[in-house]
Amino acid sequence: MHALSAPHFHDETKAREYLESLRWPNGPICPHCGSVKTPYKLEGKSHRPGLWKCVGCHEQFTVTVGTVFERSKIPLSKWLTATYLLCSSKKGMSSHQLHRTLGITYKTAWFMTHRIREAMKDGSGTLLGGPGTSGIVEADETYLGKTTGQGKGPHLSKKEKVVALVEREGRVRAFHVPSVTVNTLKPILEGQIAQSARVMTDEAQHYKKAAESFANHEKVNHGVKEYVRGDVTTNSVEGYFGILKRGLSGTYQHVSPAHLKRYVEEFSFRYNNRVALGIEDAQRAANALKQIEGKRLTYRRIGA
Ligand SMILES: [Zn+2]
């Protein structure tokens, strides 16, 4: 059976039931007051399908209230299909592709992909390299944008900069930053990495100070072509940048700096839910759908 032939991609009732089972595995929870007291279903012609009434606060709700899908006129089955496609394509899916695949306008496709990227945002908040992980976090930066020169030099200042922290054999967190300096790097490293972790970088001066508070900061010297020394290397973070760059150049040719952050989140989400960690396409899409709540305010504040 082809993955997209599942009923919840075609039938609105099945789509709603599928999302309800993912979001509320133990029964509906009121998004207004958080009550788990069994709400009752409002049925009949005067109510839209999937409407519940809370016995705690007496407010009504559906499974999409308080999520990035809220108040959307787009059928839920299309939201689920778009989420699946964005989660299962290695390089992502552009709004143009989605517009053609789903038979929706380009504008609608653009709107949907940006909302789904909101859901993909990592909200776990746990430190990288802490207990239960490899204990190793590799940090590095990359430069994206039009090639105006090779190697290091003043042309880099015109490029977009992304800093990534990769927990070896684990998760990534990546950030679009205005500059690569101690001042931008230090709060990122200290805010995301466990103090007990072994931090690994190249020999760049900015990492020396940015990582000074960690017990272990080990470096490879790329300047003299040293890429691996024992288990010290930045190959994992460079692997992540490879995926990001191939994806952005192939699928999203014209990412504006204003939206780069969201595309970076999208690539990080897929990396954090990758096959090597035992997560297949359907599970990856389900994981994104479990994260659709509580992000609408953030989305509004960004204002797009
Ligand atoms: Zn309530």
XYZ file of C-alpha atoms and ligand atoms in Angstrom, residues 30-35 54-59 61, ligand 1:
14
model
C -9.673 21.131 26.612
C -7.257 23.675 25.039
C -8.947 26.529 26.926
C -8.619 25.329 30.526
C -6.624 22.087 30.239
C -9.413 20.015 31.738
C -15.699 21.149 27.935
C -17.493 20.305 31.206
C -14.920 22.370 33.122
C -15.082 25.785 31.418
C -18.047 25.152 29.084
C -16.045 26.337 26.066
C -13.212 23.158 20.902
Zn -12.215 23.815 29.381
